[in-house]
Short mmCIF file of C-alpha atoms and ligand atoms in Angstrom, two decimals:
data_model
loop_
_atom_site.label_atom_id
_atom_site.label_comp_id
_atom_site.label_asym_id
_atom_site.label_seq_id
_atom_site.Cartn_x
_atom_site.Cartn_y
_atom_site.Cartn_z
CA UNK A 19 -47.43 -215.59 12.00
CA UNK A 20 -47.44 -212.82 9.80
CA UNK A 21 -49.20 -213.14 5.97
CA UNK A 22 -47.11 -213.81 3.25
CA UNK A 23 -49.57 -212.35 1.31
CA UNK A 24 -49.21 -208.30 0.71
CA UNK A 25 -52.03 -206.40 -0.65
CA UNK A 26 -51.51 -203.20 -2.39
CA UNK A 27 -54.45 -201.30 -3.37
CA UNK A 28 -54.43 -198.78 -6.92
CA UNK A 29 -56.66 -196.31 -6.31
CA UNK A 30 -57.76 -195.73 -9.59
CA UNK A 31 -61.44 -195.66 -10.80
CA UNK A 32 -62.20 -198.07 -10.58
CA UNK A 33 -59.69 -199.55 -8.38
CA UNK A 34 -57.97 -202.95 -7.76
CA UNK A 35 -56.16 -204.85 -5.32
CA UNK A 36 -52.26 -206.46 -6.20
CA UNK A 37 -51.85 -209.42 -4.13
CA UNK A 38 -48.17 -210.48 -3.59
CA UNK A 39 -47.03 -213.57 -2.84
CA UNK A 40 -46.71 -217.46 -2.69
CA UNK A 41 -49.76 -219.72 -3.93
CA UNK A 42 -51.67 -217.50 -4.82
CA UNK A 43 -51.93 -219.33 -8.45
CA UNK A 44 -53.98 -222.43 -6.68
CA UNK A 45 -56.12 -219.79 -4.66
CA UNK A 46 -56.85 -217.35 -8.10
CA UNK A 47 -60.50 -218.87 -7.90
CA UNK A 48 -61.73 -218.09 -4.70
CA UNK A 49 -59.58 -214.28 -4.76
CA UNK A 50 -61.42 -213.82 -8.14
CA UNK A 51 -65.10 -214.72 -6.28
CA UNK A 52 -64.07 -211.20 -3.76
CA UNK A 53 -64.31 -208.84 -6.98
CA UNK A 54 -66.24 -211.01 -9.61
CA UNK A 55 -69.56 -213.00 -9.58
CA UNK A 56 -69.67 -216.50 -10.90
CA UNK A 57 -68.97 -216.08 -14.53
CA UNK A 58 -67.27 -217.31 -17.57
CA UNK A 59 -63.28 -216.62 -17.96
CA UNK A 60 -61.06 -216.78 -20.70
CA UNK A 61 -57.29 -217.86 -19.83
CA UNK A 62 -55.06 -216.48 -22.22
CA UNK A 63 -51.90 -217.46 -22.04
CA UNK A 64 -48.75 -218.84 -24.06
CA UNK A 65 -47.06 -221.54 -24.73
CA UNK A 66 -44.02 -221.84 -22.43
CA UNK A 67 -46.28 -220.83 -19.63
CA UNK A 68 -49.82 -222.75 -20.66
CA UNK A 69 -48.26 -225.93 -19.90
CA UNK A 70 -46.69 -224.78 -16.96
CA UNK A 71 -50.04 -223.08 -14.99
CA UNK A 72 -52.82 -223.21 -16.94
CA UNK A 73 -54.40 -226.58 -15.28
CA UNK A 74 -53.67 -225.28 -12.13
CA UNK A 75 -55.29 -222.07 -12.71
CA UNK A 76 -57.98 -223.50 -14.36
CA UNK A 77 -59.01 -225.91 -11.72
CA UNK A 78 -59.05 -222.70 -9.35
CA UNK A 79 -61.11 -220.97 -11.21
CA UNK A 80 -63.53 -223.73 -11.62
CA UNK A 81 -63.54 -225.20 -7.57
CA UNK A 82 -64.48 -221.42 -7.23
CA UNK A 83 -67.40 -222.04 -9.30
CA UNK A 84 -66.44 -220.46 -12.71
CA UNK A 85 -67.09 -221.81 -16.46
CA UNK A 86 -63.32 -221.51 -18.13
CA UNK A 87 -61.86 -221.43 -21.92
CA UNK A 88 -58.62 -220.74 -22.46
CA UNK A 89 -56.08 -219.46 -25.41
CA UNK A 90 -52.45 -220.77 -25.94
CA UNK A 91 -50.34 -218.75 -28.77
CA UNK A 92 -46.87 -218.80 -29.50
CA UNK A 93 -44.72 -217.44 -26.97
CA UNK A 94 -42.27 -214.52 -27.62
CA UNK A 95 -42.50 -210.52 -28.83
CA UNK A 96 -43.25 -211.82 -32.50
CA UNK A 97 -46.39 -213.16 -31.27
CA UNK A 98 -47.31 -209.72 -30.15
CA UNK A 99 -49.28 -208.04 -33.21
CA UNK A 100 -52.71 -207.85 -34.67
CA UNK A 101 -53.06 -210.82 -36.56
CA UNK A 102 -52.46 -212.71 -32.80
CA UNK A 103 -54.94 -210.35 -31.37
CA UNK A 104 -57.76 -211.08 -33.89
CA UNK A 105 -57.88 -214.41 -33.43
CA UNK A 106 -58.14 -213.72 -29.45
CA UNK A 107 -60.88 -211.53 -30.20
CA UNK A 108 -62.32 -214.10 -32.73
CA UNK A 109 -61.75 -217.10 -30.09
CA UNK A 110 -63.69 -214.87 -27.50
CA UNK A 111 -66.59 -214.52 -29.82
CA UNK A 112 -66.95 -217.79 -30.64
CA UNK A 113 -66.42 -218.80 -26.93
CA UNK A 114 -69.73 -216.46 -26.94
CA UNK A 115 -68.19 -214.56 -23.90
CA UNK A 116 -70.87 -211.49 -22.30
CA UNK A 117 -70.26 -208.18 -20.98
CA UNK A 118 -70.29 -209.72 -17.52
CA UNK A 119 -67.44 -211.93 -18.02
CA UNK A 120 -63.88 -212.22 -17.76
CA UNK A 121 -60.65 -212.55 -19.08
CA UNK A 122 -57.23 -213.57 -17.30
CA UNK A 123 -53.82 -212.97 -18.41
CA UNK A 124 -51.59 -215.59 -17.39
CA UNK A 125 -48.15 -215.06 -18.47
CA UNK A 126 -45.42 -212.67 -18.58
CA UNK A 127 -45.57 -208.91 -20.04
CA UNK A 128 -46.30 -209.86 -23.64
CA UNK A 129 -49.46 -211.61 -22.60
CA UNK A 130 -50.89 -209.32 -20.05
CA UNK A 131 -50.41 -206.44 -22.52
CA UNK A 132 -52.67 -208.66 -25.53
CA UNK A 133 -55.14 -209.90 -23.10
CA UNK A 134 -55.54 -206.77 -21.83
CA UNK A 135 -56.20 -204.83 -25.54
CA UNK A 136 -58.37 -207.89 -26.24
CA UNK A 137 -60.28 -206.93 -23.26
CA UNK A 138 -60.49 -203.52 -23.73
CA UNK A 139 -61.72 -203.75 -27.31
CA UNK A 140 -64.09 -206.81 -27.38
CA UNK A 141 -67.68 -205.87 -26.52
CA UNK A 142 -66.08 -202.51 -26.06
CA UNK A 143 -64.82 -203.96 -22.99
CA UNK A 144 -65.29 -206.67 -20.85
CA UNK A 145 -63.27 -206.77 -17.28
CA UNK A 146 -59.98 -208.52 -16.87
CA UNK A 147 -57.15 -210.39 -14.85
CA UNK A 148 -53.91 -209.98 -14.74
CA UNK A 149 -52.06 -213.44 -13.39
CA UNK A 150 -48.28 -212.42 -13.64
CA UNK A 151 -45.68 -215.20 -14.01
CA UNK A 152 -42.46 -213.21 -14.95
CA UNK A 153 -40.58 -210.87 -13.04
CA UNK A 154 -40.94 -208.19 -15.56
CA UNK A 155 -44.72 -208.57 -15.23
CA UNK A 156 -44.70 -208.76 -11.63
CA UNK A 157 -42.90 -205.34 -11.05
CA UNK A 158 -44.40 -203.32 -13.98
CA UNK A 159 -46.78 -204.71 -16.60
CA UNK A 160 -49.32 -206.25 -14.77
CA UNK A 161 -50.18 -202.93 -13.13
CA UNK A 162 -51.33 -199.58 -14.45
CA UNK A 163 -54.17 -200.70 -17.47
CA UNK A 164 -51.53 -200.69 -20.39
CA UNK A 165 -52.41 -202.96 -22.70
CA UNK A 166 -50.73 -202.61 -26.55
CA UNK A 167 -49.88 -204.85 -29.42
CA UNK A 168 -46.40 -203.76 -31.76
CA UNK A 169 -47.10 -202.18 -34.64
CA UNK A 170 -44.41 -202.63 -37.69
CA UNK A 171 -43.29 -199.39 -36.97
CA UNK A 172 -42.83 -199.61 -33.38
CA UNK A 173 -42.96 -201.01 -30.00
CA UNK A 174 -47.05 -200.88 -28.49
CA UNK A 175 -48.43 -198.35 -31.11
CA UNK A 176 -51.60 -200.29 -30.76
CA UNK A 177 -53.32 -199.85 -27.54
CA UNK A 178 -55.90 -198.47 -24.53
CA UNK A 179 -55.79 -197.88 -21.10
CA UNK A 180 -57.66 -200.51 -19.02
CA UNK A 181 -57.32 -200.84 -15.81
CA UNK A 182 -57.71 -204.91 -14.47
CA UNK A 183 -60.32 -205.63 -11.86
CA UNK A 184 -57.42 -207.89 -9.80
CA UNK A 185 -53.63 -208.83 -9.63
CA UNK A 186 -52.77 -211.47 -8.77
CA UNK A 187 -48.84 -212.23 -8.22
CA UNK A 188 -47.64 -215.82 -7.54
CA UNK A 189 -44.21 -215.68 -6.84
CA UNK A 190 -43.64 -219.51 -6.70
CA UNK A 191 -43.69 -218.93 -10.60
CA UNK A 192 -40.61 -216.85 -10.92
CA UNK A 193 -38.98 -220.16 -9.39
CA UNK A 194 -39.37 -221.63 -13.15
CA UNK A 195 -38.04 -218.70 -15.32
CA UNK A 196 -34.57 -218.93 -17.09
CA UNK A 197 -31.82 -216.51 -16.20
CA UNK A 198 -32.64 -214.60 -19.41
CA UNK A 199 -36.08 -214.25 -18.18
CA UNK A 200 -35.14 -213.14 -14.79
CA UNK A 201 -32.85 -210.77 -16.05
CA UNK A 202 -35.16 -208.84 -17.92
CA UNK A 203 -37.79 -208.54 -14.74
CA UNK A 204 -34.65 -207.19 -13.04
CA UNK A 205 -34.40 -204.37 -15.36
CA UNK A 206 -37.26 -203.21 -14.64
CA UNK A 207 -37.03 -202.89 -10.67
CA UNK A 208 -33.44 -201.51 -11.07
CA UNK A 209 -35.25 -199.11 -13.29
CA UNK A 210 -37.59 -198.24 -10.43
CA UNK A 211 -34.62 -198.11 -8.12
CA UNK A 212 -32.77 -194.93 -10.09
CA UNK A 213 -36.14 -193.63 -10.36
CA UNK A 214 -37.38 -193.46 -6.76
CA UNK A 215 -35.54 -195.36 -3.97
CA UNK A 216 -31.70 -196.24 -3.75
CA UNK A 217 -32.07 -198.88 -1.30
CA UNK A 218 -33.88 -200.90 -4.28
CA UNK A 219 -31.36 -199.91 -6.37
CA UNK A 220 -28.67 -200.78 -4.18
CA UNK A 221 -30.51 -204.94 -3.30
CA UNK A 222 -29.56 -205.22 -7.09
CA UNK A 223 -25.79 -203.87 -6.97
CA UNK A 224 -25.09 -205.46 -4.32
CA UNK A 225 -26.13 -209.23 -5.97
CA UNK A 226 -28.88 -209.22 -3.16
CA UNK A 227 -31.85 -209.42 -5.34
CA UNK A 228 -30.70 -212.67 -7.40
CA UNK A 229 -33.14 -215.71 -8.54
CA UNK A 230 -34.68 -217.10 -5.64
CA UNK A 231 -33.48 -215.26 -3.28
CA UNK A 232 -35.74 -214.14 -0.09
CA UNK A 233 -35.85 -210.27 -1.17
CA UNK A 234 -38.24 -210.51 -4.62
CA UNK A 235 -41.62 -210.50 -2.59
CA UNK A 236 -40.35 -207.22 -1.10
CA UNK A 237 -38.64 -205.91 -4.34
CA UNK A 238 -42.20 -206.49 -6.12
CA UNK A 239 -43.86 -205.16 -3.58
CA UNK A 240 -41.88 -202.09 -3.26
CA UNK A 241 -41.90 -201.62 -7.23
CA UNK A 242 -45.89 -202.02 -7.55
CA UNK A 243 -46.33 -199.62 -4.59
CA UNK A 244 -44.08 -196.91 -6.23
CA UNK A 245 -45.94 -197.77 -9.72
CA UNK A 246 -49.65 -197.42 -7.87
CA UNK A 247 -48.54 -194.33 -6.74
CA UNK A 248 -47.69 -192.71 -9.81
CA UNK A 249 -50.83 -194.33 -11.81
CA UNK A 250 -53.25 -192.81 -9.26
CA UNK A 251 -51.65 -189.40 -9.86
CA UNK A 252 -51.14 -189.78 -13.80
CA UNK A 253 -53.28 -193.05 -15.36
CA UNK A 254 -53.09 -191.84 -18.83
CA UNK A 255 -49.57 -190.90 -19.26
CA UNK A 256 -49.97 -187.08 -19.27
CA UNK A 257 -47.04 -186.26 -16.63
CA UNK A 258 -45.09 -188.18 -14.05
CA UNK A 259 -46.60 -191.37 -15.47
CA UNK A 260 -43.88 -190.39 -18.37
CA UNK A 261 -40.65 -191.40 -15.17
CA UNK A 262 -42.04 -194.86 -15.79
CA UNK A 263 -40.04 -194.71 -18.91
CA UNK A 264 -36.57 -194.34 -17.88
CA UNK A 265 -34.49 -196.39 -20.67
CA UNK A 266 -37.23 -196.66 -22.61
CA UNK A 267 -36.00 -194.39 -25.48
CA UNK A 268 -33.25 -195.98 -26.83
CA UNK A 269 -34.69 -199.25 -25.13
CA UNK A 270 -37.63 -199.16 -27.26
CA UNK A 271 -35.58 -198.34 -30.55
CA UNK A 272 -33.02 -201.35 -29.51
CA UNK A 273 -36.01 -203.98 -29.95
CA UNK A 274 -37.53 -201.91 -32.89
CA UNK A 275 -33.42 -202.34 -34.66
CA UNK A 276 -33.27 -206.41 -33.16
CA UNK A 277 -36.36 -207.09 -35.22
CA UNK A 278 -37.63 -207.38 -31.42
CA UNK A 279 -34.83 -210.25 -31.05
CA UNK A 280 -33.50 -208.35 -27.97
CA UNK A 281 -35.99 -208.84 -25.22
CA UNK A 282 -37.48 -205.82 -24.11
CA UNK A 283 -35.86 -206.18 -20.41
CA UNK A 284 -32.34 -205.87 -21.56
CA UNK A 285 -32.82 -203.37 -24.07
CA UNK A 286 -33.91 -201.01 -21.64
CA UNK A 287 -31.23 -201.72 -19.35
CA UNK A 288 -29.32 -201.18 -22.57
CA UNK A 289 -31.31 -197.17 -22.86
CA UNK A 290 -30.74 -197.01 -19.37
CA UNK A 291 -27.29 -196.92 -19.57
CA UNK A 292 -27.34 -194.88 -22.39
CA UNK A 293 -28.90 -192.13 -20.83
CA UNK A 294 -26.80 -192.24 -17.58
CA UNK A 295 -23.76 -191.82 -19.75
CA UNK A 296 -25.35 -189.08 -21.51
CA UNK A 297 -26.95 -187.33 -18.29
CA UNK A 298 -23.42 -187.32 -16.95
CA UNK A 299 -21.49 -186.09 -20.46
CA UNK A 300 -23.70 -183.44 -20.79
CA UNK A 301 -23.96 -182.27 -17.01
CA UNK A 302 -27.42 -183.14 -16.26
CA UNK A 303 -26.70 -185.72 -13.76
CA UNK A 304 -26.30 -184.37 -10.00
CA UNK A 305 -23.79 -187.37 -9.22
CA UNK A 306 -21.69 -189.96 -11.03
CA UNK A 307 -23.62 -192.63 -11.78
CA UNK A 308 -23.28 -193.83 -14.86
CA UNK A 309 -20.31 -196.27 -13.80
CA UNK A 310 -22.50 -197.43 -10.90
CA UNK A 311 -25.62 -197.91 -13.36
CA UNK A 312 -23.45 -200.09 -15.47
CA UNK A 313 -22.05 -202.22 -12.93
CA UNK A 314 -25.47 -202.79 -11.52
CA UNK A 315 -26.97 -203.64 -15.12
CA UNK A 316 -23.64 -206.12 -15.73
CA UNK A 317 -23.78 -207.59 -12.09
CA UNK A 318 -27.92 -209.21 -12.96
CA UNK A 319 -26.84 -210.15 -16.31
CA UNK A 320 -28.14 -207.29 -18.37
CA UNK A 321 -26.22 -204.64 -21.00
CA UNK A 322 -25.71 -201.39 -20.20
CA UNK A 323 -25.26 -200.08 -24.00
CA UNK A 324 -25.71 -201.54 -27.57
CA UNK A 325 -23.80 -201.73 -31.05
CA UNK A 326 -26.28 -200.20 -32.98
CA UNK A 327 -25.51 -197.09 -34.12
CA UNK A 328 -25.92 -193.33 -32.80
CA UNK A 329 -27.83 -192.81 -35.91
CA UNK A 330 -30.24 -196.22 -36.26
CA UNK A 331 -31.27 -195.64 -32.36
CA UNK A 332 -32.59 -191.51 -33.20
CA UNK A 333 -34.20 -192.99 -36.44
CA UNK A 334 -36.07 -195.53 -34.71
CA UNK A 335 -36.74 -193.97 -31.44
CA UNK A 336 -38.44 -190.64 -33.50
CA UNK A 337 -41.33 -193.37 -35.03
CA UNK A 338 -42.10 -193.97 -31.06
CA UNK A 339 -45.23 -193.04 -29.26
CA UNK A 340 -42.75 -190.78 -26.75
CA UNK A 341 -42.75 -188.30 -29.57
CA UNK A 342 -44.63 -185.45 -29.70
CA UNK A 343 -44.65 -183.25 -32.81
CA UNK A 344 -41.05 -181.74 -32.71
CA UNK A 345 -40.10 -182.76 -29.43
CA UNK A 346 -39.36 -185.91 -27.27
CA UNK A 347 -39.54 -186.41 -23.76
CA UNK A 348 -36.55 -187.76 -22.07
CA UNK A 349 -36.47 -189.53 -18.38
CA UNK A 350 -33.26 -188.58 -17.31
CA UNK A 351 -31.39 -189.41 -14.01
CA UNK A 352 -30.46 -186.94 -11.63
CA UNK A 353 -29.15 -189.42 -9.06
CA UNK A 354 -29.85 -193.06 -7.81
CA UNK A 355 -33.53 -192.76 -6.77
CA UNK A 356 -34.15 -189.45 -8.73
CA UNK A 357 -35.40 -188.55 -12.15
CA UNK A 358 -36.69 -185.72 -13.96
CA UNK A 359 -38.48 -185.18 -17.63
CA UNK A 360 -36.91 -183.13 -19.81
CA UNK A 361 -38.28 -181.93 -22.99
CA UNK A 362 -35.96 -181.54 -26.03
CA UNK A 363 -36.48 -180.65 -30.15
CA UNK A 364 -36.70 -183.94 -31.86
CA UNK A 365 -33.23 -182.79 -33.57
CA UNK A 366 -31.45 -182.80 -30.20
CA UNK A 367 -31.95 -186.53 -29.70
CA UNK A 368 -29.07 -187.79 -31.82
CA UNK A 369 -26.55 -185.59 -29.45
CA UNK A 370 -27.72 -187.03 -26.46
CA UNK A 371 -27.48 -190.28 -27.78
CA UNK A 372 -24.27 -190.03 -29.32
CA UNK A 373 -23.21 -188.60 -25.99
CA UNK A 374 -24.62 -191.55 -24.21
CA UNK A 375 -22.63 -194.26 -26.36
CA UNK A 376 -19.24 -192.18 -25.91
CA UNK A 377 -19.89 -191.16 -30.29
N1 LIG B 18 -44.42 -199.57 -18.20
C1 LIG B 18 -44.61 -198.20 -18.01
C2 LIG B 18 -45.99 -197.83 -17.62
O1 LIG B 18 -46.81 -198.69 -17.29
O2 LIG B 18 -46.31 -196.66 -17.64
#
């Protein structure tokens, strides 16, 4: 019988192991004893998913033969901001955790991303776990050593790179997340898809990649492989690491304009689509596929476009971290499964993004 378990390794420094598949939530003790000594470790996780996995993970953890605290705040992208990440950092200290302990993410991408910077920052850091329970964190977040908190004036302009010591991806949990939830995990891999494979892509237009359906383990596995790929080449973001934000533009201004209302799945499905349009308007694109992008986006419940305006969108995007000086970088799509940067003056960026919303 073959494993249901897949192993993909990042080859960073140091490097980790992403474990795919079912389980693997009641089996996160003894997988944690292959990289980490007995030690202490902090759960941090929120409150639609605490009282889903944390007892489970918990008792894991401590059949495995480790000492465990754990942190519960509020679910949702308002939770994500320094005045949440100071009292992590305060519960650590008082939970008197050491340099040779641990912390583990369970949760989605707004979690992993907090536990992460708490990680990074207290003790100067201390190593960490990433347990993914949403789609969005299975495919991207969980892998790669982002970690960030929002900032008033933007999406993650608090962070560090740190890579995690394990993932660990249980997909019996995406069984329990709403088809809001879903949707926005599916972003993400039919982001991957127009950025490196069309067969990916084309599991999504075709309705093939839907809740529960036998292809995820595959899809994740596909989408973390890709991902590992690009980290090992580029793990601070200085190159191709930049691909990894097709959509994110305009997807990153959408949340900034929502008051972060919109979750951050569907709005960049929402820049996605924007910049197909515009690739194709202004001749960029190789093929037609902004129609196809669309359809895809619409057929797994997500937007391809917004109603905020030309104007809001270039206002809010040029406060993002994808700003350099006077220019911005762009991810723009060539064709399904093929992407290329492209560097433009800051004043350039309303154009394209009027061109993208037909303006
Ligand atoms: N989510 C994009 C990246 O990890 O670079």
């Amino acid at each position: 019988m073959t494993d249901p378990i897949q192993t993909i390794p990042v080859r960073t420094t140091p490097g980790y192991t992403v474990a795919i598949g079912p389980g693997l939530l009641d089996q996160c003790g003894r997988r944690l004893r292959e990289v980490l000594s007995p030690c202490r470790v902090a759960v941090i996780t929120d409150s639609n998913v605490g009282p889903l996995y944390l007892d489970r993970a918990r008792a894991s953890l401590e059949e495995a033969g480790f000492d465990v605290c754990s942190f519960t705040f509020p679910a949702g992208e308002g939770s994500k901001n320094l005045g949440t990440l100071s009292r992590m950092l305060e519960f650590l200290a008082e939970e008197r955790l050491t340099r040779v302990d641990c912390v583990a993410a369970l949760g989605g991408g707004v979690t992993g991303d907090m536990a992460g910077l708490a990680a990074a920052l207290y003790l100067r850091g201390v190593r960490y776990i990433q347990l993914p329970t949403s789609l969005l964190a299975a495919v991207d977040s969980s892998v790669g050593g982002k970690t960030a908190v929002d900032l008033s004036a933007g999406k993650n302009l608090a962070g560090a790179f740190l890579q995690p010591a394990a993932v660990l991806c249980d997909t019996d949990c995406l069984g329990t997340l709403t088809p809001e939830y879903f949707a926005d995990g599916a972003a993400e891999a039919i982001k991957t898809g127009v950025l490196c494979e069309e067969s990916l892509f084309a599991l999504f237009e075709e309705g093939k990649a839907a809740p529960g359906s036998d292809a995820l383990p595959r899809v994740i596995a596909r989408c973390v492989a890709y991902k590992a790929g690009v980290v090992e080449r580029d793990e601070k973001e200085q190159g191709e690491r930049k691909l990894l934000n097709l959509g994110h533009t305009a997807g990153h201004a959408i949340e900034k304009c929502s008051g972060f209302a919109i979750p951050h799945g569907h709005a960049v499905a929402a820049g996605m689509g924007v910049i197909a349009r515009a690739a194709e308007v202004l001749g960029w694109a190789k093929e037609p596929l902004a129609d196809r992008i669309a359809a895809c986006l619409a057929r797994n419940g997500l937007p391809a476009g917004t109603d905020f305006s030309p104007e809001e969108l270039a206002r809010a995007a040029l406060s993002d971290k994808k700003r350099a000086g006077d220019t911005i970088t762009l991810v723009v799509p060539e064709r399904i499964g093929h992407c290329v940067l492209k560097k433009l003056p800051v004043a350039e960026l309303l154009p394209v993004i009027r061109a993208g919303m037909g303006r």
